Amino acid sequence: MTYSRILGTGSYLPARVVHNTELEEVMETSDSWIRERTGIVSRHYAADGETTVDMAEVAAKRAIEAAGISAADIDLIVFATATPDLVFPNAGVMLQARLGCRGGPAFSVEAACSGFIYALSIADKFVRSGEAKHALVVGSETLTRITDFTDRTTAILFADGAGAVVLSASQQPGVLSTHLHSDGHYQDLLYCTGGVSKGYEPGTGNRAFIRMAGREVFKVAVTMLGNVVDEVLAANNLQKSDIKWLVPHQANIRIIQAVAKKLDMSLDNVIITVQEQGNTSAASVPLALDTGIRDGRIKPGDLVLLEAFGGGFTWGASLVRM
Ligand code: UT7
């Protein structure tokens, strides 16, 4: 039996750190409101000209080094992003060229904040079927390029960064199960205002911006993430107490607390990065996973639950033995 297993992780955050107090100067908000309602204290913004693929390249090289393989060994790239450098070639192909590997399939996955869970699920299926030996699974975003800085309800949330994992064939179980869901009936609650085919709103200079009905998104997120946690436990015949670590999408500390409560889990067992990273969409789960592994909290053999929820709506979870 062949399984897929995470061999190495890597991440990257742009140098520029933007504290809540800096946002206070450009919009009607306050450090205390942002901390209280979201848990965010600061976040990272990409430099002018620094792109989603630029950030992914650094994260990917770190993951490949941690896995102890060479870039030439990568035979599949699945790249989750809502903010690709170009319409095509896809971000996966661009990353492939940067890494110097070639020939294997490389493609991007568009599932907003759930993108990394979707990408991991796809790569797991390639590896378990024998179609790939060493898959690179990436989440990278330059969300500040689609952030409307005149909209305080979203501008305080979103940020930039990248995370990556090397998922390799193994005789030992690693990814135990993945669970993906979506419901397009909710598309008006969280979306981007423009695109190539639909066009752009007049007066935006062909720019597209994130729009979100935050309160409504919050309620559905908590419900669906609670449901998918139950699904993971049932599918693997596990008790809540069997899960050692929760690595959640970092949208809001209050959503993270609700999922931890559902698992009867102490926040000490949750990798929380939202306070200094904000919401980096598809990058947030691999960024948090890399954080927990590199600071020594997540150890080989630990059972880890990854989950995310985002625009669409899309949501999903994955149970992984490290
Ligand atoms: O990653 C994809 C999935 N995304 C999510 O899961 C995000 C889910 N939603 C949320 O995290 C929260 O709904 C937000 C953080 C976006 C908003 O928090 P909230 O507690 O739901 O606030 P609210 O939208 O209900 O607004 C409460 C008040 C409003 O004022 P009134 O109407 O009560 O007078 C807002 O106008 O807070 C006001 N407000 C702000 N005040 C200061 C909204 N944004 C701000 C702001 N600073 N930045």
mmCIF file of C-alpha atoms and ligand atoms in Angstrom:
data_model
loop_
_atom_site.group_PDB
_atom_site.id
_atom_site.type_symbol
_atom_site.label_atom_id
_atom_site.label_comp_id
_atom_site.label_asym_id
_atom_site.label_seq_id
_atom_site.Cartn_x
_atom_site.Cartn_y
_atom_site.Cartn_z
ATOM 1 C CA MET A 1 0.000 0.000 0.000
ATOM 2 C CA THR A 2 1.386 3.421 -0.952
ATOM 3 C CA TYR A 3 0.523 6.457 1.119
ATOM 4 C CA SER A 4 1.484 10.116 0.824
ATOM 5 C CA ARG A 5 3.513 11.660 3.617
ATOM 6 C CA ILE A 6 4.723 15.196 4.340
ATOM 7 C CA LEU A 7 8.528 15.057 4.102
ATOM 8 C CA GLY A 8 9.268 18.756 4.531
ATOM 9 C CA THR A 9 7.657 22.172 4.896
ATOM 10 C CA GLY A 10 8.723 25.745 4.146
ATOM 11 C CA SER A 11 7.264 29.218 4.217
ATOM 12 C CA TYR A 12 7.994 32.832 3.427
ATOM 13 C CA LEU A 13 6.690 36.162 4.690
ATOM 14 C CA PRO A 14 7.508 39.462 2.976
ATOM 15 C CA ALA A 15 9.766 41.819 4.914
ATOM 16 C CA ARG A 16 7.285 44.658 5.379
ATOM 17 C CA VAL A 17 5.323 44.369 8.628
ATOM 18 C CA VAL A 18 2.182 46.492 8.940
ATOM 19 C CA HIS A 19 0.898 46.981 12.480
ATOM 20 C CA ASN A 20 -2.732 47.828 13.254
ATOM 21 C CA THR A 21 -1.601 51.303 14.316
ATOM 22 C CA GLU A 22 -0.368 51.961 10.757
ATOM 23 C CA LEU A 23 -3.852 51.135 9.447
ATOM 24 C CA GLU A 24 -5.376 53.497 12.026
ATOM 25 C CA GLU A 25 -3.629 56.303 10.163
ATOM 26 C CA VAL A 26 -5.258 55.536 6.794
ATOM 27 C CA MET A 27 -8.763 54.359 7.726
ATOM 28 C CA GLU A 28 -11.430 54.752 10.385
ATOM 29 C CA THR A 29 -10.424 51.835 12.601
ATOM 30 C CA SER A 30 -8.594 51.125 15.843
ATOM 31 C CA ASP A 31 -5.954 48.730 17.082
ATOM 32 C CA SER A 32 -8.308 47.639 19.875
ATOM 33 C CA TRP A 33 -11.237 46.896 17.486
ATOM 34 C CA ILE A 34 -9.026 44.838 15.172
ATOM 35 C CA ARG A 35 -7.463 42.862 18.045
ATOM 36 C CA GLU A 36 -10.789 42.222 19.746
ATOM 37 C CA ARG A 37 -12.835 41.262 16.654
ATOM 38 C CA THR A 38 -10.128 39.385 14.691
ATOM 39 C CA GLY A 39 -7.068 38.665 16.891
ATOM 40 C CA ILE A 40 -4.815 40.380 14.336
ATOM 41 C CA VAL A 41 -2.028 42.676 15.591
ATOM 42 C CA SER A 42 0.164 42.931 12.497
ATOM 43 C CA ARG A 43 0.550 41.407 9.045
ATOM 44 C CA HIS A 44 3.072 41.284 6.173
ATOM 45 C CA TYR A 45 2.693 43.081 2.829
ATOM 46 C CA ALA A 46 4.591 42.129 -0.324
ATOM 47 C CA ALA A 47 6.977 44.766 -1.693
ATOM 48 C CA ASP A 48 6.164 46.555 -4.946
ATOM 49 C CA GLY A 49 6.908 44.085 -7.717
ATOM 50 C CA GLU A 50 7.127 41.099 -5.359
ATOM 51 C CA THR A 51 4.739 38.473 -6.701
ATOM 52 C CA THR A 52 2.894 35.347 -5.619
ATOM 53 C CA VAL A 53 5.386 33.150 -7.519
ATOM 54 C CA ASP A 54 8.384 35.049 -6.060
ATOM 55 C CA MET A 55 7.168 34.238 -2.551
ATOM 56 C CA ALA A 56 6.268 30.654 -3.457
ATOM 57 C CA GLU A 57 9.779 30.093 -4.817
ATOM 58 C CA VAL A 58 11.362 30.846 -1.442
ATOM 59 C CA ALA A 59 8.814 28.747 0.482
ATOM 60 C CA ALA A 60 9.209 25.849 -1.979
ATOM 61 C CA LYS A 61 13.020 25.863 -1.787
ATOM 62 C CA ARG A 62 12.802 25.758 2.013
ATOM 63 C CA ALA A 63 10.346 22.827 1.873
ATOM 64 C CA ILE A 64 12.531 20.925 -0.614
ATOM 65 C CA GLU A 65 15.598 21.461 1.580
ATOM 66 C CA ALA A 66 13.701 20.299 4.675
ATOM 67 C CA ALA A 67 12.543 17.189 2.784
ATOM 68 C CA GLY A 68 16.141 16.305 1.936
ATOM 69 C CA ILE A 69 15.435 15.891 -1.780
ATOM 70 C CA SER A 70 16.462 17.969 -4.775
ATOM 71 C CA ALA A 71 14.194 20.102 -6.956
ATOM 72 C CA ALA A 72 14.768 17.656 -9.822
ATOM 73 C CA ASP A 73 12.935 14.998 -7.779
ATOM 74 C CA ILE A 74 9.673 17.015 -7.851
ATOM 75 C CA ASP A 75 7.345 15.363 -10.371
ATOM 76 C CA LEU A 76 4.108 17.226 -9.564
ATOM 77 C CA ILE A 77 3.325 20.820 -8.522
ATOM 78 C CA VAL A 78 -0.121 21.779 -7.259
ATOM 79 C CA PHE A 79 -0.259 25.512 -6.597
ATOM 80 C CA ALA A 80 -3.168 27.025 -4.682
ATOM 81 C CA THR A 81 -3.747 30.731 -5.209
ATOM 82 C CA ALA A 82 -6.443 33.298 -5.897
ATOM 83 C CA THR A 83 -3.819 35.865 -6.886
ATOM 84 C CA PRO A 84 -1.677 34.347 -9.670
ATOM 85 C CA ASP A 85 1.050 36.388 -11.356
ATOM 86 C CA LEU A 86 -0.547 35.889 -14.792
ATOM 87 C CA VAL A 87 -3.685 34.323 -16.244
ATOM 88 C CA PHE A 88 -1.343 31.824 -17.869
ATOM 89 C CA PRO A 89 1.096 30.151 -17.716
ATOM 90 C CA ASN A 90 -0.334 28.973 -14.416
ATOM 91 C CA ALA A 91 1.575 29.713 -11.222
ATOM 92 C CA GLY A 92 2.628 26.065 -10.880
ATOM 93 C CA VAL A 93 4.385 26.087 -14.249
ATOM 94 C CA MET A 94 6.098 29.385 -13.456
ATOM 95 C CA LEU A 95 7.300 27.930 -10.164
ATOM 96 C CA GLN A 96 8.476 24.764 -11.914
ATOM 97 C CA ALA A 97 10.747 26.844 -14.178
ATOM 98 C CA ARG A 98 12.143 28.787 -11.202
ATOM 99 C CA LEU A 99 12.978 25.557 -9.377
ATOM 100 C CA GLY A 100 14.609 24.029 -12.447
ATOM 101 C CA CYS A 101 12.495 20.892 -12.507
ATOM 102 C CA ARG A 102 10.595 19.960 -15.656
ATOM 103 C CA GLY A 103 8.280 17.503 -17.346
ATOM 104 C CA GLY A 104 5.814 16.591 -14.592
ATOM 105 C CA PRO A 105 2.382 18.178 -14.374
ATOM 106 C CA ALA A 106 2.211 21.617 -12.741
ATOM 107 C CA PHE A 107 -1.071 23.440 -12.326
ATOM 108 C CA SER A 108 -2.893 25.843 -10.087
ATOM 109 C CA VAL A 109 -6.010 25.370 -7.997
ATOM 110 C CA GLU A 110 -8.467 28.151 -7.356
ATOM 111 C CA ALA A 111 -10.481 27.536 -4.203
ATOM 112 C CA ALA A 112 -9.857 30.809 -2.331
ATOM 113 C CA CYS A 113 -8.911 30.280 1.338
ATOM 114 C CA SER A 114 -9.496 26.505 1.099
ATOM 115 C CA GLY A 115 -7.060 26.268 -1.805
ATOM 116 C CA PHE A 116 -4.265 24.557 0.093
ATOM 117 C CA ILE A 117 -6.566 21.822 1.458
ATOM 118 C CA TYR A 118 -7.876 21.268 -2.090
ATOM 119 C CA ALA A 119 -4.301 21.158 -3.449
ATOM 120 C CA LEU A 120 -3.186 18.718 -0.742
ATOM 121 C CA SER A 121 -6.143 16.455 -1.468
ATOM 122 C CA ILE A 122 -5.335 16.411 -5.202
ATOM 123 C CA ALA A 123 -1.619 15.759 -4.642
ATOM 124 C CA ASP A 124 -2.436 12.971 -2.157
ATOM 125 C CA LYS A 125 -4.484 11.211 -4.840
ATOM 126 C CA PHE A 126 -1.667 11.508 -7.419
ATOM 127 C CA VAL A 127 0.872 10.115 -4.955
ATOM 128 C CA ARG A 128 -1.281 7.265 -3.652
ATOM 129 C CA SER A 129 -2.149 6.197 -7.211
ATOM 130 C CA GLY A 130 1.555 6.048 -8.105
ATOM 131 C CA GLU A 131 1.367 8.938 -10.595
ATOM 132 C CA ALA A 132 3.760 11.087 -8.565
ATOM 133 C CA LYS A 133 6.573 10.324 -6.103
ATOM 134 C CA HIS A 134 7.414 13.782 -4.785
ATOM 135 C CA ALA A 135 4.661 16.395 -5.054
ATOM 136 C CA LEU A 136 5.154 20.044 -4.176
ATOM 137 C CA VAL A 137 1.977 21.523 -2.710
ATOM 138 C CA VAL A 138 1.972 25.310 -2.438
ATOM 139 C CA GLY A 139 -0.289 28.074 -1.134
ATOM 140 C CA SER A 140 0.833 31.608 -1.977
ATOM 141 C CA GLU A 141 -1.039 34.907 -2.093
ATOM 142 C CA THR A 142 -0.560 38.606 -2.708
ATOM 143 C CA LEU A 143 -3.985 39.511 -1.353
ATOM 144 C CA THR A 144 -2.985 43.145 -0.890
ATOM 145 C CA ARG A 145 -3.242 43.464 -4.703
ATOM 146 C CA ILE A 146 -7.003 42.810 -4.469
ATOM 147 C CA THR A 147 -7.596 44.612 -1.170
ATOM 148 C CA ASP A 148 -9.706 47.769 -1.221
ATOM 149 C CA PHE A 149 -7.947 50.046 1.255
ATOM 150 C CA THR A 150 -11.027 52.284 1.379
ATOM 151 C CA ASP A 151 -13.066 49.389 2.841
ATOM 152 C CA ARG A 152 -12.175 49.039 6.516
ATOM 153 C CA THR A 153 -14.287 45.884 6.893
ATOM 154 C CA THR A 154 -11.868 43.880 4.696
ATOM 155 C CA ALA A 155 -8.652 45.926 4.512
ATOM 156 C CA ILE A 156 -7.661 45.130 8.086
ATOM 157 C CA LEU A 157 -7.864 41.376 7.479
ATOM 158 C CA PHE A 158 -5.921 40.392 4.394
ATOM 159 C CA ALA A 159 -2.174 40.002 3.879
ATOM 160 C CA ASP A 160 0.565 38.295 1.870
ATOM 161 C CA GLY A 161 2.741 35.196 2.268
ATOM 162 C CA ALA A 162 3.511 31.694 1.044
ATOM 163 C CA GLY A 163 3.779 28.156 2.389
ATOM 164 C CA ALA A 164 4.727 24.837 0.816
ATOM 165 C CA VAL A 165 5.008 21.149 1.621
ATOM 166 C CA VAL A 166 6.719 18.237 -0.102
ATOM 167 C CA LEU A 167 4.301 15.309 -0.167
ATOM 168 C CA SER A 168 6.047 12.057 -1.000
ATOM 169 C CA ALA A 169 5.214 8.402 -1.564
ATOM 170 C CA SER A 170 5.696 6.320 1.581
ATOM 171 C CA GLN A 171 4.896 2.892 2.977
ATOM 172 C CA GLN A 172 3.904 4.650 6.241
ATOM 173 C CA PRO A 173 0.539 6.445 6.423
ATOM 174 C CA GLY A 174 0.804 10.262 6.317
ATOM 175 C CA VAL A 175 -2.305 11.913 4.852
ATOM 176 C CA LEU A 176 -5.027 9.765 6.429
ATOM 177 C CA SER A 177 -8.052 11.413 4.818
ATOM 178 C CA THR A 178 -9.114 14.581 3.032
ATOM 179 C CA HIS A 179 -12.629 16.038 2.931
ATOM 180 C CA LEU A 180 -13.582 18.739 0.420
ATOM 181 C CA HIS A 181 -16.845 20.657 0.119
ATOM 182 C CA SER A 182 -18.288 23.631 -1.690
ATOM 183 C CA ASP A 183 -21.599 25.445 -2.103
ATOM 184 C CA GLY A 184 -21.747 28.058 -4.848
ATOM 185 C CA HIS A 185 -25.055 29.428 -3.599
ATOM 186 C CA TYR A 186 -23.038 31.529 -1.154
ATOM 187 C CA GLN A 187 -20.906 33.241 -3.799
ATOM 188 C CA ASP A 188 -22.326 36.725 -3.149
ATOM 189 C CA LEU A 189 -21.137 36.712 0.483
ATOM 190 C CA LEU A 190 -17.415 36.608 -0.367
ATOM 191 C CA TYR A 191 -16.069 37.333 -3.825
ATOM 192 C CA CYS A 192 -13.688 39.380 -5.932
ATOM 193 C CA THR A 193 -15.333 42.129 -7.980
ATOM 194 C CA GLY A 194 -13.639 41.585 -11.338
ATOM 195 C CA GLY A 195 -11.993 39.164 -13.692
ATOM 196 C CA VAL A 196 -10.865 38.616 -17.244
ATOM 197 C CA SER A 197 -14.085 37.138 -18.598
ATOM 198 C CA LYS A 198 -16.673 39.086 -16.611
ATOM 199 C CA GLY A 199 -14.719 42.315 -16.809
ATOM 200 C CA TYR A 200 -14.152 45.013 -14.232
ATOM 201 C CA GLU A 201 -16.386 47.537 -12.501
ATOM 202 C CA PRO A 202 -16.341 50.929 -14.233
ATOM 203 C CA GLY A 203 -14.123 53.385 -12.406
ATOM 204 C CA THR A 204 -11.851 50.737 -10.883
ATOM 205 C CA GLY A 205 -9.117 51.060 -13.508
ATOM 206 C CA ASN A 206 -9.526 47.338 -14.249
ATOM 207 C CA ARG A 207 -8.778 46.437 -10.699
ATOM 208 C CA ALA A 208 -10.643 43.793 -8.723
ATOM 209 C CA PHE A 209 -11.342 43.931 -5.000
ATOM 210 C CA ILE A 210 -12.387 41.507 -2.272
ATOM 211 C CA ARG A 211 -15.935 42.031 -0.979
ATOM 212 C CA MET A 212 -17.224 40.208 2.069
ATOM 213 C CA ALA A 213 -20.350 40.143 4.223
ATOM 214 C CA GLY A 214 -18.224 39.321 7.259
ATOM 215 C CA ARG A 215 -20.900 38.530 9.828
ATOM 216 C CA GLU A 216 -22.740 36.119 7.500
ATOM 217 C CA VAL A 217 -19.490 34.455 6.389
ATOM 218 C CA PHE A 218 -18.504 34.026 10.029
ATOM 219 C CA LYS A 219 -21.696 32.124 10.902
ATOM 220 C CA VAL A 220 -21.504 29.704 7.964
ATOM 221 C CA ALA A 221 -17.759 29.172 8.503
ATOM 222 C CA VAL A 222 -18.238 28.099 12.118
ATOM 223 C CA THR A 223 -21.084 25.707 11.173
ATOM 224 C CA MET A 224 -19.359 24.103 8.178
ATOM 225 C CA LEU A 225 -16.000 23.760 9.918
ATOM 226 C CA GLY A 226 -17.775 22.112 12.869
ATOM 227 C CA ASN A 227 -19.426 19.672 10.453
ATOM 228 C CA VAL A 228 -16.192 18.821 8.657
ATOM 229 C CA VAL A 229 -14.437 18.166 11.980
ATOM 230 C CA ASP A 230 -17.169 15.600 12.799
ATOM 231 C CA GLU A 231 -16.702 14.096 9.331
ATOM 232 C CA VAL A 232 -12.932 13.694 9.849
ATOM 233 C CA LEU A 233 -13.407 12.006 13.222
ATOM 234 C CA ALA A 234 -16.089 9.622 11.900
ATOM 235 C CA ALA A 235 -14.124 8.736 8.732
ATOM 236 C CA ASN A 236 -11.063 7.806 10.791
ATOM 237 C CA ASN A 237 -12.965 6.268 13.701
ATOM 238 C CA LEU A 238 -11.247 8.636 16.144
ATOM 239 C CA GLN A 239 -12.123 10.447 19.360
ATOM 240 C CA LYS A 240 -11.599 14.208 19.669
ATOM 241 C CA SER A 241 -8.798 13.561 22.176
ATOM 242 C CA ASP A 242 -6.818 11.618 19.542
ATOM 243 C CA ILE A 243 -6.035 14.838 17.620
ATOM 244 C CA LYS A 244 -2.779 16.367 18.876
ATOM 245 C CA TRP A 245 -2.707 19.588 16.842
ATOM 246 C CA LEU A 246 -5.201 21.777 15.044
ATOM 247 C CA VAL A 247 -3.691 23.796 12.164
ATOM 248 C CA PRO A 248 -6.567 26.015 11.034
ATOM 249 C CA HIS A 249 -7.024 28.607 8.321
ATOM 250 C CA GLN A 250 -6.196 31.911 10.002
ATOM 251 C CA ALA A 251 -9.223 34.102 9.199
ATOM 252 C CA ASN A 252 -10.263 35.166 12.672
ATOM 253 C CA ILE A 253 -9.202 34.104 16.176
ATOM 254 C CA ARG A 254 -12.872 33.738 17.129
ATOM 255 C CA ILE A 255 -13.490 31.172 14.348
ATOM 256 C CA ILE A 256 -10.346 29.300 15.422
ATOM 257 C CA GLN A 257 -11.561 29.290 19.047
ATOM 258 C CA ALA A 258 -14.953 27.924 17.959
ATOM 259 C CA VAL A 259 -13.347 25.004 16.074
ATOM 260 C CA ALA A 260 -11.011 24.260 19.009
ATOM 261 C CA LYS A 261 -14.043 24.263 21.326
ATOM 262 C CA LYS A 262 -15.821 21.823 19.005
ATOM 263 C CA LEU A 263 -12.793 19.524 19.417
ATOM 264 C CA ASP A 264 -12.701 20.095 23.223
ATOM 265 C CA MET A 265 -9.152 21.203 22.526
ATOM 266 C CA SER A 266 -7.035 23.669 24.499
ATOM 267 C CA LEU A 267 -5.744 26.621 22.457
ATOM 268 C CA ASP A 268 -2.290 25.373 23.508
ATOM 269 C CA ASN A 269 -2.794 22.633 20.913
ATOM 270 C CA VAL A 270 -3.716 25.040 18.128
ATOM 271 C CA ILE A 271 -1.117 26.646 15.863
ATOM 272 C CA ILE A 272 -2.212 30.283 15.782
ATOM 273 C CA THR A 273 -0.455 32.745 13.491
ATOM 274 C CA VAL A 274 -3.313 35.136 12.766
ATOM 275 C CA GLN A 275 -2.019 37.691 15.281
ATOM 276 C CA GLU A 276 1.151 38.419 13.288
ATOM 277 C CA GLN A 277 0.113 37.249 9.801
ATOM 278 C CA GLY A 278 -3.545 38.189 9.299
ATOM 279 C CA ASN A 279 -5.509 36.251 6.689
ATOM 280 C CA THR A 280 -3.242 35.031 3.877
ATOM 281 C CA SER A 281 -5.956 32.861 2.246
ATOM 282 C CA ALA A 282 -4.467 29.723 0.612
ATOM 283 C CA ALA A 283 -1.087 30.401 2.248
ATOM 284 C CA SER A 284 -2.330 30.436 5.829
ATOM 285 C CA VAL A 285 -2.512 26.670 6.532
ATOM 286 C CA PRO A 286 0.963 25.784 5.147
ATOM 287 C CA LEU A 287 2.390 28.894 6.858
ATOM 288 C CA ALA A 288 0.947 27.768 10.202
ATOM 289 C CA LEU A 289 2.040 24.158 9.665
ATOM 290 C CA ASP A 290 5.600 25.241 8.898
ATOM 291 C CA THR A 291 5.582 27.509 11.965
ATOM 292 C CA GLY A 292 4.487 24.660 14.255
ATOM 293 C CA ILE A 293 7.044 22.233 12.807
ATOM 294 C CA ARG A 294 10.000 24.619 12.804
ATOM 295 C CA ASP A 295 9.423 25.830 16.367
ATOM 296 C CA GLY A 296 9.356 22.188 17.511
ATOM 297 C CA ARG A 297 5.741 21.976 18.675
ATOM 298 C CA ILE A 298 4.594 19.551 15.951
ATOM 299 C CA LYS A 299 6.720 16.409 16.082
ATOM 300 C CA PRO A 300 7.069 13.327 13.868
ATOM 301 C CA GLY A 301 4.202 10.927 14.579
ATOM 302 C CA ASP A 302 1.779 13.640 15.786
ATOM 303 C CA LEU A 303 -1.785 13.560 14.486
ATOM 304 C CA VAL A 304 -2.622 16.937 12.929
ATOM 305 C CA LEU A 305 -5.955 18.276 11.670
ATOM 306 C CA LEU A 306 -5.750 20.909 8.913
ATOM 307 C CA GLU A 307 -8.905 22.863 7.999
ATOM 308 C CA ALA A 308 -9.965 25.875 5.953
ATOM 309 C CA PHE A 309 -13.000 27.815 4.783
ATOM 310 C CA GLY A 310 -13.236 30.417 2.035
ATOM 311 C CA GLY A 311 -14.980 32.154 -0.837
ATOM 312 C CA GLY A 312 -17.413 30.134 -2.908
ATOM 313 C CA PHE A 313 -18.031 28.884 -0.329
ATOM 314 C CA THR A 314 -15.377 26.203 -0.296
ATOM 315 C CA TRP A 315 -14.242 24.351 2.798
ATOM 316 C CA GLY A 316 -12.366 21.240 3.751
ATOM 317 C CA ALA A 317 -10.116 19.394 6.157
ATOM 318 C CA SER A 318 -7.307 16.906 6.127
ATOM 319 C CA LEU A 319 -6.058 14.567 8.833
ATOM 320 C CA VAL A 320 -2.328 13.993 8.670
ATOM 321 C CA ARG A 321 0.107 11.786 10.611
ATOM 322 C CA MET A 322 3.399 13.696 10.635
HETATM 323 O O1 UT7 B 1 -10.928 33.711 4.919
HETATM 324 C C1 UT7 B 1 -12.165 33.508 4.323
HETATM 325 C C2 UT7 B 1 -13.240 33.420 5.312
HETATM 326 N N1 UT7 B 1 -13.390 34.664 6.016
HETATM 327 C C3 UT7 B 1 -13.876 34.662 7.225
HETATM 328 O O2 UT7 B 1 -14.127 33.603 7.751
HETATM 329 C C4 UT7 B 1 -14.156 35.988 7.886
HETATM 330 C C5 UT7 B 1 -15.426 35.871 8.692
HETATM 331 N N2 UT7 B 1 -15.842 37.134 9.309
HETATM 332 C C6 UT7 B 1 -15.156 37.757 10.280
HETATM 333 O O3 UT7 B 1 -14.068 37.381 10.630
HETATM 334 C C7 UT7 B 1 -15.813 38.918 10.982
HETATM 335 O O4 UT7 B 1 -17.183 38.973 10.605
HETATM 336 C C8 UT7 B 1 -15.153 40.296 10.703
HETATM 337 C C9 UT7 B 1 -13.822 40.363 11.414
HETATM 338 C C10 UT7 B 1 -14.963 40.492 9.212
HETATM 339 C C11 UT7 B 1 -16.019 41.417 11.252
HETATM 340 O O5 UT7 B 1 -16.251 41.233 12.633
HETATM 341 P P1 UT7 B 1 -17.742 41.309 13.234
HETATM 342 O O6 UT7 B 1 -17.637 41.140 14.674
HETATM 343 O O7 UT7 B 1 -18.568 40.316 12.469
HETATM 344 O O8 UT7 B 1 -18.136 42.786 12.904
HETATM 345 P P2 UT7 B 1 -19.403 43.320 12.104
HETATM 346 O O9 UT7 B 1 -19.201 43.160 10.648
HETATM 347 O O10 UT7 B 1 -20.635 42.746 12.711
HETATM 348 O O11 UT7 B 1 -19.337 44.866 12.463
HETATM 349 C C12 UT7 B 1 -19.524 45.334 13.798
HETATM 350 C C13 UT7 B 1 -19.317 46.829 13.816
HETATM 351 C C14 UT7 B 1 -20.062 47.567 12.714
HETATM 352 O O12 UT7 B 1 -20.516 48.806 13.239
HETATM 353 P P3 UT7 B 1 -22.032 48.974 13.724
HETATM 354 O O13 UT7 B 1 -22.864 48.690 12.502
HETATM 355 O O14 UT7 B 1 -22.221 47.987 14.818
HETATM 356 O O15 UT7 B 1 -22.057 50.402 14.173
HETATM 357 C C15 UT7 B 1 -19.001 47.817 11.680
HETATM 358 O O16 UT7 B 1 -19.261 48.949 10.890
HETATM 359 O O17 UT7 B 1 -17.917 47.116 13.609
HETATM 360 C C16 UT7 B 1 -17.771 48.062 12.547
HETATM 361 N N3 UT7 B 1 -16.529 47.786 11.857
HETATM 362 C C17 UT7 B 1 -15.343 48.320 12.213
HETATM 363 N N4 UT7 B 1 -15.016 49.167 13.213
HETATM 364 C C18 UT7 B 1 -13.718 49.509 13.310
HETATM 365 C C19 UT7 B 1 -16.319 46.980 10.778
HETATM 366 N N5 UT7 B 1 -15.019 46.977 10.454
HETATM 367 C C20 UT7 B 1 -14.396 47.822 11.313
HETATM 368 C C21 UT7 B 1 -13.057 48.214 11.473
HETATM 369 N N6 UT7 B 1 -12.760 49.050 12.483
HETATM 370 N N7 UT7 B 1 -12.064 47.772 10.669
#
